[in-house]
XYZ file of C-alpha atoms in Angstrom:
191
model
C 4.302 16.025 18.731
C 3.148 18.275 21.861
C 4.882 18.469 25.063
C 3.503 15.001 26.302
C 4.952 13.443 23.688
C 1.553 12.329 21.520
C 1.508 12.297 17.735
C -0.433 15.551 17.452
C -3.871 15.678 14.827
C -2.948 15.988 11.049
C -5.030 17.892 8.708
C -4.451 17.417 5.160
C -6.276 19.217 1.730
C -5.452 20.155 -1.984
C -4.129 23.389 -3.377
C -4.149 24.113 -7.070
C -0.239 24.701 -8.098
C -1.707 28.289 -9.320
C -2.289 28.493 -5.586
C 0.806 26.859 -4.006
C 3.081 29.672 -4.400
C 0.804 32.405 -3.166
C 0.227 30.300 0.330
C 3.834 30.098 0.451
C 4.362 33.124 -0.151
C 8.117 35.184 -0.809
C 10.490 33.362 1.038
C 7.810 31.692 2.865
C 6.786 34.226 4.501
C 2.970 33.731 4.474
C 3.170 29.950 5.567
C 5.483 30.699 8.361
C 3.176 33.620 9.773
C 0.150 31.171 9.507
C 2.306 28.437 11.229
C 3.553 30.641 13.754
C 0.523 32.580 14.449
C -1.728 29.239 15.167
C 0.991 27.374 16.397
C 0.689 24.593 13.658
C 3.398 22.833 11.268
C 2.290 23.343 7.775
C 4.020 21.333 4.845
C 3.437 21.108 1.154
C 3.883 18.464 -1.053
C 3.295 16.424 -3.876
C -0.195 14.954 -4.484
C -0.646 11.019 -3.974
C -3.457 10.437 -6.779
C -1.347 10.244 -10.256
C -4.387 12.311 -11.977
C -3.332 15.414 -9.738
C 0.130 15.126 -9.744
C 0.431 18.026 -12.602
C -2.215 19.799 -11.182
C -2.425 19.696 -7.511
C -0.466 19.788 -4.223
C -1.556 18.250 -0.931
C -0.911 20.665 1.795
C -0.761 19.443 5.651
C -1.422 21.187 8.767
C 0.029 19.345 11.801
C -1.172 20.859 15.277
C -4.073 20.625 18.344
C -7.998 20.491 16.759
C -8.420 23.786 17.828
C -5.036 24.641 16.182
C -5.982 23.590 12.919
C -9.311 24.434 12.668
C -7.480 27.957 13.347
C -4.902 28.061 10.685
C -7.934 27.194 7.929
C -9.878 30.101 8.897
C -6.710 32.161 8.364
C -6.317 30.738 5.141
C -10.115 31.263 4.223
C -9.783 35.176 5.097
C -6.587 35.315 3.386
C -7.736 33.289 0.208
C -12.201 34.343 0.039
C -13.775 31.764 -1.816
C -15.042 34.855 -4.044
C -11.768 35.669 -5.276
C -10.192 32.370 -5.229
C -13.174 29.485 -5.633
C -10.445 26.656 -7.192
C -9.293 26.361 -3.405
C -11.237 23.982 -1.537
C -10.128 22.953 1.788
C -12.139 19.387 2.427
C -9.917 16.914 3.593
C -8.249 15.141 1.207
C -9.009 10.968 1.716
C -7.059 8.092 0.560
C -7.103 6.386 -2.919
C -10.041 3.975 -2.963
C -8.927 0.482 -2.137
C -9.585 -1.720 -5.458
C -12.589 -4.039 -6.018
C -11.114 -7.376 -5.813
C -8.351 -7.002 -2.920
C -6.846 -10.293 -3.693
C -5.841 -9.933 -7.139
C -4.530 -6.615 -6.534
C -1.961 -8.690 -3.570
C -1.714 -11.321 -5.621
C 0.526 -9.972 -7.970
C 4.111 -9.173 -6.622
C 4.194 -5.441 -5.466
C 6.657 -3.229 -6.781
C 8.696 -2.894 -3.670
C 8.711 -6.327 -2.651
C 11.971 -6.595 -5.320
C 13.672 -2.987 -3.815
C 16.639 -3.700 -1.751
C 15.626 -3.633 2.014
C 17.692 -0.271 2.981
C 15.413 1.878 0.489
C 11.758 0.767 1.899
C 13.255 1.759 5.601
C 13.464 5.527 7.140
C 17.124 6.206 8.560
C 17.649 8.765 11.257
C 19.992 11.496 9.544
C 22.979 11.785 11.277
C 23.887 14.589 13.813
C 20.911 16.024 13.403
C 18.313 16.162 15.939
C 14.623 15.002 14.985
C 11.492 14.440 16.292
C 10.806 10.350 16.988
C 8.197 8.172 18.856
C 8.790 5.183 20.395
C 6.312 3.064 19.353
C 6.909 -0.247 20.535
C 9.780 -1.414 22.933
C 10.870 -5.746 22.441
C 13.967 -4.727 24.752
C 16.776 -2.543 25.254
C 18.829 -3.461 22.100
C 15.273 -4.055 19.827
C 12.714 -1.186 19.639
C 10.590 0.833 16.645
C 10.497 4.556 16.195
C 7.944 6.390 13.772
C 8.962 10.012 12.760
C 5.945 12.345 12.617
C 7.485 14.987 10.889
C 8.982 12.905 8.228
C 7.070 13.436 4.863
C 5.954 9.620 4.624
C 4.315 10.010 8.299
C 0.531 10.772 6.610
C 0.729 7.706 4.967
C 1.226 5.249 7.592
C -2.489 6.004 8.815
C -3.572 4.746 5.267
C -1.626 1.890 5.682
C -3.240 1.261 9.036
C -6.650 1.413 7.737
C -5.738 -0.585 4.340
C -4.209 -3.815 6.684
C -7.652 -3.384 8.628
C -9.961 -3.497 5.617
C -8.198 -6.496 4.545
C -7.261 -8.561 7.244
C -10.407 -8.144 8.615
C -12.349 -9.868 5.762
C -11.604 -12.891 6.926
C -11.666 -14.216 3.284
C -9.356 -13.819 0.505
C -6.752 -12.883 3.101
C -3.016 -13.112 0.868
C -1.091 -16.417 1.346
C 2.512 -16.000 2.848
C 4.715 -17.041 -0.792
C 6.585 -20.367 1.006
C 9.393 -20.407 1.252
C 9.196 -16.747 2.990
C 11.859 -14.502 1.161
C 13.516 -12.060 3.951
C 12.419 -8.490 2.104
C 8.960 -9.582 3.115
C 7.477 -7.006 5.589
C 4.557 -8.805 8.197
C 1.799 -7.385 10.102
C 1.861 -7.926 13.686
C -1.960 -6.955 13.968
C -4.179 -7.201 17.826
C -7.592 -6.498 18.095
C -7.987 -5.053 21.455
């Protein structure tokens, strides 16, 4: 987040795990001098496609365009596509949403059955963290997002997946009646 308080761009590509320990570098020192010297958060972690998971990390660079676009020419001059060709840094999109969107809702997802407490984010406890306030209902009833929280990058998918569907205007999911209480809504507006 910059200092007037927007969600700042978020840049995100994979590194082979030959790779990941070389950008990191001994005791991180070579992702803290590329985060420090273009004043961008950088964060590794594990790769979202199940195909890649052995074999690739995602790495994200949080920061201003002009930040980011920064910190990957660093990384290109410290990692030449000569030496090092099995580093690509295209941006990494989501999974492919499947053919038939229906069927794939149809069917009970996995964390419908999870206990409420484990599909919501908790602020840690006397620790400070970065939060936006997203939406206010009143003083007692408001909704914070944490940007620097791991799962941030994939409420953007999200977004984009609830637009593709709901947007259809056919095969839309059917509310199960009656409506069990674990069962998260969207609130959607087109403005």
């Amino acid at each position: 987040m910059d200092e007037a308080g927007d969600v700042l761009p978020m840049y995100e590509f994979e590194i082979p795990n030959t790779l990941v320990g070389l950008i990191i570098g001994i005791k991180g020192k070579t992702i803290k001098e590329l985060s420090t010297r273009t004043d961008v958060r950088m964060l590794i972690r594990q790769h979202h496609t199940p195909e890649k998971v052995d074999t690739h990390q995602i790495c994200q660079v949080r920061g201003k365009r002009e930040q980011i676009n920064r910190c990957l020419q660093m990384l290109r001059r410290r990692f030449p596509p000569a030496r090092f060709p099995e580093l690509n840094l295209q941006p990494v999109l989501p999974p492919p949403l499947p053919n038939n969107l229906f069927d794939a809702l149809a069917s009970q997802p996995s964390w419908v059955s999870l206990p409420v407490c484990t599909v919501k984010l908790t602020l840690p406890d006397a620790i400070p963290c970065e939060v936006v306030c997203s939406s206010v209902i009143d003083p007692g009833h408001f909704f914070l997002q944490q940007p620097t929280h791991p799962s941030f990058s994939s409420l953007s998918h999200l977004d984009m997946y609830m637009i593709r569907l709901y947007s259809q205007g056919t095969d839309i999911p059917d509310l199960p009646k009656p409506c069990q209480s674990e069962h998260c809504l969207p609130g959607y507006q087109m403005s």
